[in-house]
PDB file of C-alpha atoms in Angstrom:
ATOM      1  CA  UNK A  19      -0.348  -0.058  -0.249  1.00 45.00           C
ATOM      2  CA  UNK A  20       1.240   3.154  -0.595  1.00 48.00           C
ATOM      3  CA  UNK A  21       2.346   5.486   2.455  1.00 54.00           C
ATOM      4  CA  UNK A  22       0.011   8.205   2.960  1.00 55.00           C
ATOM      5  CA  UNK A  23       3.039  10.955   1.671  1.00 60.00           C
ATOM      6  CA  UNK A  24       3.726   9.089  -1.910  1.00 62.00           C
ATOM      7  CA  UNK A  25      -0.549   9.425  -2.118  1.00 61.00           C
ATOM      8  CA  UNK A  26      -0.364  13.083  -1.048  1.00 64.00           C
ATOM      9  CA  UNK A  27       2.307  13.755  -3.511  1.00 66.00           C
ATOM     10  CA  UNK A  28      -0.475  11.900  -6.532  1.00 66.00           C
ATOM     11  CA  UNK A  29      -3.572  13.500  -5.190  1.00 68.00           C
ATOM     12  CA  UNK A  30      -1.884  16.996  -4.862  1.00 73.00           C
ATOM     13  CA  UNK A  31      -1.641  16.889  -8.851  1.00 74.00           C
ATOM     14  CA  UNK A  32      -5.015  15.674  -9.291  1.00 73.00           C
ATOM     15  CA  UNK A  33      -6.948  18.104  -6.852  1.00 76.00           C
ATOM     16  CA  UNK A  34      -6.093  20.911  -9.685  1.00 76.00           C
ATOM     17  CA  UNK A  35      -9.173  19.387 -11.961  1.00 80.00           C
ATOM     18  CA  UNK A  36     -11.163  19.832  -8.737  1.00 86.00           C
ATOM     19  CA  UNK A  37     -14.419  21.217  -9.171  1.00 88.00           C
ATOM     20  CA  UNK A  38     -16.919  22.661  -6.949  1.00 92.00           C
ATOM     21  CA  UNK A  39     -20.207  23.656  -7.004  1.00 94.00           C
ATOM     22  CA  UNK A  40     -22.927  25.888  -4.720  1.00 95.00           C
ATOM     23  CA  UNK A  41     -26.072  25.314  -4.214  1.00 94.00           C
ATOM     24  CA  UNK A  42     -27.265  26.935  -0.878  1.00 95.00           C
ATOM     25  CA  UNK A  43     -25.753  28.810   1.750  1.00 95.00           C
ATOM     26  CA  UNK A  44     -26.910  30.780   5.756  1.00 95.00           C
ATOM     27  CA  UNK A  45     -26.813  31.256   9.214  1.00 96.00           C
ATOM     28  CA  UNK A  46     -29.455  30.050  10.758  1.00 96.00           C
ATOM     29  CA  UNK A  47     -30.548  29.720  14.503  1.00 96.00           C
ATOM     30  CA  UNK A  48     -32.233  26.535  14.202  1.00 94.00           C
ATOM     31  CA  UNK A  49     -35.742  26.085  16.122  1.00 94.00           C
ATOM     32  CA  UNK A  50     -36.136  22.731  18.040  1.00 93.00           C
ATOM     33  CA  UNK A  51     -38.073  20.712  15.173  1.00 93.00           C
ATOM     34  CA  UNK A  52     -34.520  20.980  13.003  1.00 94.00           C
ATOM     35  CA  UNK A  53     -34.748  17.754  12.221  1.00 94.00           C
ATOM     36  CA  UNK A  54     -33.678  15.407   9.691  1.00 93.00           C
ATOM     37  CA  UNK A  55     -32.990  11.381  10.229  1.00 94.00           C
ATOM     38  CA  UNK A  56     -31.015   8.457   8.397  1.00 94.00           C
ATOM     39  CA  UNK A  57     -30.379  10.638   5.163  1.00 92.00           C
ATOM     40  CA  UNK A  58     -27.986  10.370   2.978  1.00 93.00           C
ATOM     41  CA  UNK A  59     -27.963  13.334   0.075  1.00 93.00           C
ATOM     42  CA  UNK A  60     -26.242  13.309  -2.799  1.00 91.00           C
ATOM     43  CA  UNK A  61     -24.228  17.223  -1.592  1.00 93.00           C
ATOM     44  CA  UNK A  62     -22.098  17.666   0.798  1.00 95.00           C
ATOM     45  CA  UNK A  63     -22.715  20.561   4.178  1.00 96.00           C
ATOM     46  CA  UNK A  64     -20.327  22.411   5.937  1.00 97.00           C
ATOM     47  CA  UNK A  65     -21.630  23.249   9.623  1.00 98.00           C
ATOM     48  CA  UNK A  66     -19.913  25.891  11.545  1.00 98.00           C
ATOM     49  CA  UNK A  67     -21.207  25.556  15.191  1.00 97.00           C
ATOM     50  CA  UNK A  68     -21.368  29.154  16.228  1.00 97.00           C
ATOM     51  CA  UNK A  69     -23.624  28.507  19.483  1.00 96.00           C
ATOM     52  CA  UNK A  70     -25.654  26.158  21.051  1.00 96.00           C
ATOM     53  CA  UNK A  71     -26.131  22.230  21.412  1.00 95.00           C
ATOM     54  CA  UNK A  72     -27.384  18.953  18.908  1.00 96.00           C
ATOM     55  CA  UNK A  73     -26.776  16.041  17.687  1.00 97.00           C
ATOM     56  CA  UNK A  74     -24.868  14.702  14.388  1.00 97.00           C
ATOM     57  CA  UNK A  75     -24.551  11.062  13.033  1.00 96.00           C
ATOM     58  CA  UNK A  76     -22.143  10.672   9.581  1.00 96.00           C
ATOM     59  CA  UNK A  77     -21.778   8.081   8.641  1.00 92.00           C
ATOM     60  CA  UNK A  78     -22.781   5.801  12.047  1.00 93.00           C
ATOM     61  CA  UNK A  79     -20.594   8.091  14.341  1.00 95.00           C
ATOM     62  CA  UNK A  80     -22.716  10.824  17.186  1.00 96.00           C
ATOM     63  CA  UNK A  81     -21.184  13.908  17.101  1.00 97.00           C
ATOM     64  CA  UNK A  82     -22.074  16.627  20.097  1.00 97.00           C
ATOM     65  CA  UNK A  83     -20.711  20.094  18.348  1.00 97.00           C
ATOM     66  CA  UNK A  84     -18.992  22.706  20.295  1.00 96.00           C
ATOM     67  CA  UNK A  85     -19.015  26.394  18.615  1.00 97.00           C
ATOM     68  CA  UNK A  86     -15.739  26.623  17.453  1.00 96.00           C
ATOM     69  CA  UNK A  87     -16.251  23.409  15.260  1.00 97.00           C
ATOM     70  CA  UNK A  88     -16.152  22.995  11.591  1.00 98.00           C
ATOM     71  CA  UNK A  89     -18.419  19.771  10.666  1.00 97.00           C
ATOM     72  CA  UNK A  90     -18.535  18.405   7.098  1.00 96.00           C
ATOM     73  CA  UNK A  91     -21.494  16.162   6.186  1.00 95.00           C
ATOM     74  CA  UNK A  92     -20.075  14.300   2.675  1.00 94.00           C
ATOM     75  CA  UNK A  93     -22.187  13.526   0.038  1.00 92.00           C
ATOM     76  CA  UNK A  94     -22.626   9.391   0.027  1.00 90.00           C
ATOM     77  CA  UNK A  95     -22.902   8.760   3.459  1.00 91.00           C
ATOM     78  CA  UNK A  96     -25.796   8.699   6.079  1.00 94.00           C
ATOM     79  CA  UNK A  97     -26.524  11.094   8.572  1.00 95.00           C
ATOM     80  CA  UNK A  98     -28.848  12.204  10.918  1.00 96.00           C
ATOM     81  CA  UNK A  99     -29.266  15.881  12.833  1.00 96.00           C
ATOM     82  CA  UNK A 100     -31.422  16.839  15.757  1.00 96.00           C
ATOM     83  CA  UNK A 101     -32.046  19.115  18.418  1.00 95.00           C
ATOM     84  CA  UNK A 102     -31.194  17.846  22.171  1.00 95.00           C
ATOM     85  CA  UNK A 103     -32.413  20.998  24.102  1.00 94.00           C
ATOM     86  CA  UNK A 104     -34.109  24.351  24.228  1.00 94.00           C
ATOM     87  CA  UNK A 105     -30.298  25.564  23.254  1.00 96.00           C
ATOM     88  CA  UNK A 106     -30.138  24.783  19.344  1.00 96.00           C
ATOM     89  CA  UNK A 107     -27.733  25.322  17.005  1.00 96.00           C
ATOM     90  CA  UNK A 108     -26.598  28.837  15.533  1.00 96.00           C
ATOM     91  CA  UNK A 109     -24.712  28.196  12.833  1.00 97.00           C
ATOM     92  CA  UNK A 110     -22.606  28.930   9.251  1.00 97.00           C
ATOM     93  CA  UNK A 111     -24.008  26.489   6.691  1.00 97.00           C
ATOM     94  CA  UNK A 112     -24.135  26.047   3.387  1.00 96.00           C
ATOM     95  CA  UNK A 113     -24.251  22.696   0.359  1.00 96.00           C
ATOM     96  CA  UNK A 114     -22.165  22.678  -2.432  1.00 96.00           C
ATOM     97  CA  UNK A 115     -20.206  19.743  -4.231  1.00 94.00           C
ATOM     98  CA  UNK A 116     -16.752  19.421  -4.460  1.00 93.00           C
ATOM     99  CA  UNK A 117     -15.378  16.427  -6.909  1.00 88.00           C
ATOM    100  CA  UNK A 118     -12.213  15.419  -8.572  1.00 83.00           C
ATOM    101  CA  UNK A 119     -13.906  13.555 -11.722  1.00 79.00           C
ATOM    102  CA  UNK A 120     -16.766  11.659 -10.690  1.00 77.00           C
ATOM    103  CA  UNK A 121     -15.823  11.224  -7.222  1.00 79.00           C
ATOM    104  CA  UNK A 122     -16.591  13.276  -3.878  1.00 86.00           C
ATOM    105  CA  UNK A 123     -13.575  15.064  -2.877  1.00 86.00           C
ATOM    106  CA  UNK A 124     -13.888  14.462   0.889  1.00 85.00           C
ATOM    107  CA  UNK A 125     -14.399  10.935   0.445  1.00 77.00           C
ATOM    108  CA  UNK A 126     -11.882  10.227  -1.828  1.00 76.00           C
ATOM    109  CA  UNK A 127      -9.826  11.901   0.862  1.00 78.00           C
ATOM    110  CA  UNK A 128     -11.261  10.088   3.828  1.00 78.00           C
ATOM    111  CA  UNK A 129     -10.738  12.671   5.814  1.00 85.00           C
ATOM    112  CA  UNK A 130     -11.589  13.149   8.978  1.00 90.00           C
ATOM    113  CA  UNK A 131     -16.102  15.504   9.861  1.00 94.00           C
ATOM    114  CA  UNK A 132     -15.127  17.794  12.346  1.00 95.00           C
ATOM    115  CA  UNK A 133     -11.776  20.514  12.778  1.00 95.00           C
ATOM    116  CA  UNK A 134     -11.009  23.081  15.219  1.00 95.00           C
ATOM    117  CA  UNK A 135     -11.390  26.267  13.705  1.00 95.00           C
ATOM    118  CA  UNK A 136      -8.411  28.707  15.147  1.00 93.00           C
ATOM    119  CA  UNK A 137      -9.087  31.813  12.806  1.00 95.00           C
ATOM    120  CA  UNK A 138     -12.866  31.467  13.864  1.00 96.00           C
ATOM    121  CA  UNK A 139     -13.180  35.607  13.565  1.00 96.00           C
ATOM    122  CA  UNK A 140     -11.660  35.033  10.140  1.00 97.00           C
ATOM    123  CA  UNK A 141     -13.833  31.889   9.023  1.00 97.00           C
ATOM    124  CA  UNK A 142     -16.935  33.837  10.198  1.00 97.00           C
ATOM    125  CA  UNK A 143     -16.072  36.229   7.860  1.00 97.00           C
ATOM    126  CA  UNK A 144     -15.341  33.882   4.781  1.00 97.00           C
ATOM    127  CA  UNK A 145     -18.829  32.192   5.751  1.00 98.00           C
ATOM    128  CA  UNK A 146     -19.924  36.116   5.597  1.00 97.00           C
ATOM    129  CA  UNK A 147     -19.353  36.601   2.594  1.00 97.00           C
ATOM    130  CA  UNK A 148     -20.056  33.337   0.864  1.00 97.00           C
ATOM    131  CA  UNK A 149     -23.368  34.165   1.789  1.00 96.00           C
ATOM    132  CA  UNK A 150     -23.113  37.334   0.729  1.00 96.00           C
ATOM    133  CA  UNK A 151     -22.037  36.347  -2.229  1.00 96.00           C
ATOM    134  CA  UNK A 152     -24.844  33.471  -2.582  1.00 95.00           C
ATOM    135  CA  UNK A 153     -27.740  36.424  -2.657  1.00 94.00           C
ATOM    136  CA  UNK A 154     -26.120  38.831  -4.954  1.00 94.00           C
ATOM    137  CA  UNK A 155     -27.418  39.271  -8.248  1.00 92.00           C
ATOM    138  CA  UNK A 156     -24.204  41.160  -9.457  1.00 92.00           C
ATOM    139  CA  UNK A 157     -22.837  38.586 -12.982  1.00 93.00           C
ATOM    140  CA  UNK A 158     -20.073  37.664 -11.061  1.00 94.00           C
ATOM    141  CA  UNK A 159     -21.693  36.805  -8.163  1.00 93.00           C
ATOM    142  CA  UNK A 160     -21.340  32.091  -9.176  1.00 93.00           C
ATOM    143  CA  UNK A 161     -17.359  33.285  -9.359  1.00 94.00           C
ATOM    144  CA  UNK A 162     -16.970  35.189  -6.499  1.00 96.00           C
ATOM    145  CA  UNK A 163     -19.114  31.509  -4.694  1.00 96.00           C
ATOM    146  CA  UNK A 164     -16.376  29.314  -6.056  1.00 94.00           C
ATOM    147  CA  UNK A 165     -13.420  31.352  -5.047  1.00 96.00           C
ATOM    148  CA  UNK A 166     -14.782  31.415  -1.381  1.00 97.00           C
ATOM    149  CA  UNK A 167     -16.223  28.037  -1.433  1.00 97.00           C
ATOM    150  CA  UNK A 168     -13.124  26.738  -2.651  1.00 95.00           C
ATOM    151  CA  UNK A 169     -11.275  29.163   0.202  1.00 96.00           C
ATOM    152  CA  UNK A 170     -13.088  27.208   2.675  1.00 97.00           C
ATOM    153  CA  UNK A 171     -12.926  23.642   0.838  1.00 95.00           C
ATOM    154  CA  UNK A 172      -9.026  24.565   0.886  1.00 93.00           C
ATOM    155  CA  UNK A 173      -9.426  25.420   5.152  1.00 94.00           C
ATOM    156  CA  UNK A 174     -10.608  22.561   6.174  1.00 95.00           C
ATOM    157  CA  UNK A 175      -8.010  20.166   4.082  1.00 91.00           C
ATOM    158  CA  UNK A 176      -5.124  21.739   5.231  1.00 89.00           C
ATOM    159  CA  UNK A 177      -6.238  21.948   8.885  1.00 91.00           C
ATOM    160  CA  UNK A 178      -7.233  17.861   8.671  1.00 86.00           C
ATOM    161  CA  UNK A 179      -3.982  17.245   7.331  1.00 79.00           C
ATOM    162  CA  UNK A 180      -1.960  18.723   9.244  1.00 74.00           C
ATOM    163  CA  UNK A 181      -4.189  18.159  12.519  1.00 59.00           C
ATOM    164  CA  UNK A 182      -4.182  15.361  14.531  1.00 49.00           C
ATOM    165  CA  UNK A 183      -6.632  13.525  12.913  1.00 49.00           C
ATOM    166  CA  UNK A 184      -5.849   9.998  10.906  1.00 50.00           C
ATOM    167  CA  UNK A 185      -5.770  10.305   7.641  1.00 49.00           C
ATOM    168  CA  UNK A 186      -7.452   7.275   5.794  1.00 54.00           C
ATOM    169  CA  UNK A 187      -6.060   8.340   1.880  1.00 50.00           C
ATOM    170  CA  UNK A 188      -8.735   6.940  -0.644  1.00 48.00           C
ATOM    171  CA  UNK A 189     -11.032   5.227   1.391  1.00 44.00           C
ATOM    172  CA  UNK A 190     -10.611   1.910   0.012  1.00 47.00           C
ATOM    173  CA  UNK A 191     -11.821   3.256  -3.425  1.00 59.00           C
ATOM    174  CA  UNK A 192     -11.205   0.571  -5.962  1.00 65.00           C
ATOM    175  CA  UNK A 193     -11.400   2.691  -9.124  1.00 67.00           C
ATOM    176  CA  UNK A 194      -8.745   4.919  -7.811  1.00 68.00           C
ATOM    177  CA  UNK A 195      -6.533   2.274  -6.646  1.00 71.00           C
ATOM    178  CA  UNK A 196      -6.636   1.422 -10.069  1.00 79.00           C
ATOM    179  CA  UNK A 197      -5.613   4.589 -11.101  1.00 80.00           C
ATOM    180  CA  UNK A 198      -3.138   4.821  -8.599  1.00 78.00           C
ATOM    181  CA  UNK A 199      -1.130   2.125 -10.141  1.00 85.00           C
ATOM    182  CA  UNK A 200      -1.235   4.061 -13.356  1.00 89.00           C
ATOM    183  CA  UNK A 201      -0.013   7.579 -11.371  1.00 86.00           C
ATOM    184  CA  UNK A 202       3.204   5.987 -10.124  1.00 86.00           C
ATOM    185  CA  UNK A 203       3.991   4.610 -13.570  1.00 90.00           C
ATOM    186  CA  UNK A 204       3.825   8.163 -14.993  1.00 91.00           C
ATOM    187  CA  UNK A 205       5.619   9.261 -11.809  1.00 88.00           C
ATOM    188  CA  UNK A 206       8.378   6.900 -12.834  1.00 89.00           C
ATOM    189  CA  UNK A 207       8.853   7.538 -16.777  1.00 91.00           C
ATOM    190  CA  UNK A 208       7.894  11.178 -16.223  1.00 91.00           C
ATOM    191  CA  UNK A 209      11.068  10.875 -18.673  1.00 91.00           C
ATOM    192  CA  UNK A 210      10.288   9.109 -21.238  1.00 92.00           C
ATOM    193  CA  UNK A 211       7.691   9.828 -23.564  1.00 92.00           C
ATOM    194  CA  UNK A 212       4.399   7.645 -22.397  1.00 93.00           C
ATOM    195  CA  UNK A 213       1.723   6.789 -24.498  1.00 93.00           C
ATOM    196  CA  UNK A 214      -2.770   6.081 -23.932  1.00 93.00           C
ATOM    197  CA  UNK A 215      -1.190   2.713 -25.138  1.00 94.00           C
ATOM    198  CA  UNK A 216       1.348   1.731 -22.538  1.00 93.00           C
ATOM    199  CA  UNK A 217      -1.112   3.870 -19.494  1.00 93.00           C
ATOM    200  CA  UNK A 218      -4.383   1.389 -21.016  1.00 92.00           C
ATOM    201  CA  UNK A 219      -2.145  -1.325 -21.541  1.00 93.00           C
ATOM    202  CA  UNK A 220      -1.392  -1.180 -17.127  1.00 91.00           C
ATOM    203  CA  UNK A 221      -4.967  -1.911 -16.403  1.00 90.00           C
ATOM    204  CA  UNK A 222      -5.742  -4.304 -19.166  1.00 91.00           C
ATOM    205  CA  UNK A 223      -7.853  -1.335 -21.213  1.00 92.00           C
ATOM    206  CA  UNK A 224      -8.531  -0.511 -24.918  1.00 93.00           C
ATOM    207  CA  UNK A 225      -6.885   2.846 -24.659  1.00 91.00           C
ATOM    208  CA  UNK A 226     -10.752   4.624 -25.504  1.00 93.00           C
ATOM    209  CA  UNK A 227     -11.594   3.046 -22.563  1.00 91.00           C
ATOM    210  CA  UNK A 228      -8.783   3.781 -21.045  1.00 91.00           C
ATOM    211  CA  UNK A 229      -9.176   7.426 -21.945  1.00 92.00           C
ATOM    212  CA  UNK A 230     -13.002   7.973 -20.500  1.00 89.00           C
ATOM    213  CA  UNK A 231     -11.873   6.158 -16.856  1.00 87.00           C
ATOM    214  CA  UNK A 232      -9.477   7.932 -16.459  1.00 88.00           C
ATOM    215  CA  UNK A 233     -11.554  11.147 -17.356  1.00 86.00           C
ATOM    216  CA  UNK A 234     -14.516  10.107 -14.792  1.00 80.00           C
ATOM    217  CA  UNK A 235     -11.720  10.551 -11.571  1.00 80.00           C
ATOM    218  CA  UNK A 236      -9.173  12.799 -12.461  1.00 81.00           C
ATOM    219  CA  UNK A 237     -11.442  14.958 -14.118  1.00 79.00           C
ATOM    220  CA  UNK A 238      -8.680  15.395 -17.499  1.00 85.00           C
ATOM    221  CA  UNK A 239      -7.534  13.273 -20.218  1.00 90.00           C
ATOM    222  CA  UNK A 240      -4.359  11.159 -19.630  1.00 91.00           C
ATOM    223  CA  UNK A 241      -2.431  13.102 -22.325  1.00 93.00           C
ATOM    224  CA  UNK A 242      -3.142  16.080 -20.452  1.00 90.00           C
ATOM    225  CA  UNK A 243      -2.221  15.270 -17.101  1.00 90.00           C
ATOM    226  CA  UNK A 244       0.690  13.913 -18.547  1.00 92.00           C
ATOM    227  CA  UNK A 245       1.954  16.722 -20.413  1.00 92.00           C
ATOM    228  CA  UNK A 246       1.238  19.369 -16.747  1.00 89.00           C
ATOM    229  CA  UNK A 247       2.705  17.226 -14.882  1.00 90.00           C
ATOM    230  CA  UNK A 248       6.145  17.231 -17.550  1.00 93.00           C
ATOM    231  CA  UNK A 249       5.620  21.042 -17.308  1.00 91.00           C
ATOM    232  CA  UNK A 250       5.960  21.874 -13.415  1.00 90.00           C
ATOM    233  CA  UNK A 251       8.431  19.300 -13.681  1.00 91.00           C
ATOM    234  CA  UNK A 252      10.114  21.489 -16.190  1.00 93.00           C
ATOM    235  CA  UNK A 253       9.559  24.339 -14.555  1.00 91.00           C
ATOM    236  CA  UNK A 254      10.846  23.254 -10.938  1.00 89.00           C
ATOM    237  CA  UNK A 255      14.490  22.918 -12.970  1.00 92.00           C
ATOM    238  CA  UNK A 256      14.016  25.788 -14.754  1.00 92.00           C
ATOM    239  CA  UNK A 257      13.607  27.910 -11.769  1.00 89.00           C
ATOM    240  CA  UNK A 258      16.873  26.181 -10.010  1.00 88.00           C
ATOM    241  CA  UNK A 259      18.587  24.865 -12.255  1.00 89.00           C
ATOM    242  CA  UNK A 260      20.719  26.737 -14.404  1.00 89.00           C
ATOM    243  CA  UNK A 261      20.093  22.709 -17.011  1.00 91.00           C
ATOM    244  CA  UNK A 262      20.519  23.999 -20.528  1.00 93.00           C
ATOM    245  CA  UNK A 263      16.906  24.184 -22.101  1.00 94.00           C
ATOM    246  CA  UNK A 264      17.224  21.231 -24.757  1.00 94.00           C
ATOM    247  CA  UNK A 265      18.515  18.974 -21.843  1.00 95.00           C
ATOM    248  CA  UNK A 266      15.528  19.704 -20.256  1.00 94.00           C
ATOM    249  CA  UNK A 267      13.027  18.691 -22.577  1.00 94.00           C
ATOM    250  CA  UNK A 268      15.130  15.925 -23.082  1.00 94.00           C
ATOM    251  CA  UNK A 269      15.199  14.625 -19.599  1.00 94.00           C
ATOM    252  CA  UNK A 270      11.553  14.610 -19.572  1.00 94.00           C
ATOM    253  CA  UNK A 271      10.916  12.946 -22.913  1.00 93.00           C
ATOM    254  CA  UNK A 272      10.636  15.330 -25.762  1.00 93.00           C
ATOM    255  CA  UNK A 273      12.351  16.952 -28.698  1.00 93.00           C
ATOM    256  CA  UNK A 274      13.746  21.086 -28.119  1.00 93.00           C
ATOM    257  CA  UNK A 275      10.851  22.558 -30.286  1.00 93.00           C
ATOM    258  CA  UNK A 276       8.255  19.982 -28.689  1.00 93.00           C
ATOM    259  CA  UNK A 277       8.664  21.119 -25.629  1.00 94.00           C
ATOM    260  CA  UNK A 278       9.258  25.264 -25.696  1.00 93.00           C
ATOM    261  CA  UNK A 279       5.961  25.046 -27.421  1.00 93.00           C
ATOM    262  CA  UNK A 280       3.923  23.047 -25.250  1.00 93.00           C
ATOM    263  CA  UNK A 281       5.807  25.035 -22.774  1.00 93.00           C
ATOM    264  CA  UNK A 282       4.515  28.509 -23.886  1.00 91.00           C
ATOM    265  CA  UNK A 283       0.768  27.288 -24.267  1.00 90.00           C
ATOM    266  CA  UNK A 284       1.158  25.887 -20.791  1.00 89.00           C
ATOM    267  CA  UNK A 285       2.553  29.089 -19.440  1.00 89.00           C
ATOM    268  CA  UNK A 286       1.934  31.803 -21.887  1.00 89.00           C
ATOM    269  CA  UNK A 287       5.795  32.291 -21.551  1.00 89.00           C
ATOM    270  CA  UNK A 288       9.017  30.309 -23.467  1.00 91.00           C
ATOM    271  CA  UNK A 289      11.369  28.314 -21.373  1.00 93.00           C
ATOM    272  CA  UNK A 290      14.145  30.703 -21.607  1.00 91.00           C
ATOM    273  CA  UNK A 291      11.542  33.688 -20.584  1.00 90.00           C
ATOM    274  CA  UNK A 292      10.155  31.370 -17.919  1.00 90.00           C
ATOM    275  CA  UNK A 293      13.374  31.359 -16.250  1.00 90.00           C
ATOM    276  CA  UNK A 294      14.663  35.433 -16.582  1.00 87.00           C
ATOM    277  CA  UNK A 295      11.735  35.939 -14.751  1.00 85.00           C
ATOM    278  CA  UNK A 296      12.367  32.858 -12.102  1.00 82.00           C
ATOM    279  CA  UNK A 297      16.080  31.790 -12.035  1.00 74.00           C
ATOM    280  CA  UNK A 298      17.730  33.601  -8.773  1.00 66.00           C
ATOM    281  CA  UNK A 299      20.095  35.649 -10.110  1.00 57.00           C
ATOM    282  CA  UNK A 300      23.480  35.411  -7.821  1.00 47.00           C
TER     283      UNK A 300
END
């Protein structure tokens, strides 16, 4: 089994294809009739508890949230919620989707169901922005919603991976396990000209089926994924070494002319111009 740090390195590349969409956002002081039992939603919920008492049951685990805790109730997981006293929850909340391909981000990463928020005022500010953009009819409102939502998701993921919680990567997803075989192969052969046929052969898939399968899970085509990794590796080499551009190209399994054309297509700069901007002059 891959070590968590190895999985994180590969998932970091896959995370570039995260798609998030907000459907509802608000602050609510719930009443004593607030209740839903044994429900499996097709969307995620964030609950940021500001005051009060209540119970959440998520995937068979029972929680009594405290003020300052941010809970995720993931899509596709059985959940229940209800009050336990007259002193009910006051909470910021939102409903949203967050997917990489057709996989839910939170099930994919196997994160804990809550974090202790260190910067409470900062998170309240983010939720206030999210609600304001959700209620806005401005032309750019959707983009602003997505920007703030991604910031809240990032906060949750970052805190989960850095804190004391036990990370259970991939949650045993069989499809992602197969794709990790391919991602590992790409990492180990990035210096070569990797073909779709080679990658498909690792899983004994027809190339056309493999392309669809890869895109459904990763959110991009296998060739686009490989190209992006090569460009990222090239950026690191250009900004940290004085290795000739032609040598960098060949170390990534590409002819210099094609490499320069692909690099400019992805970054808007020729490799030599990128180096002038980012290579430290000693």
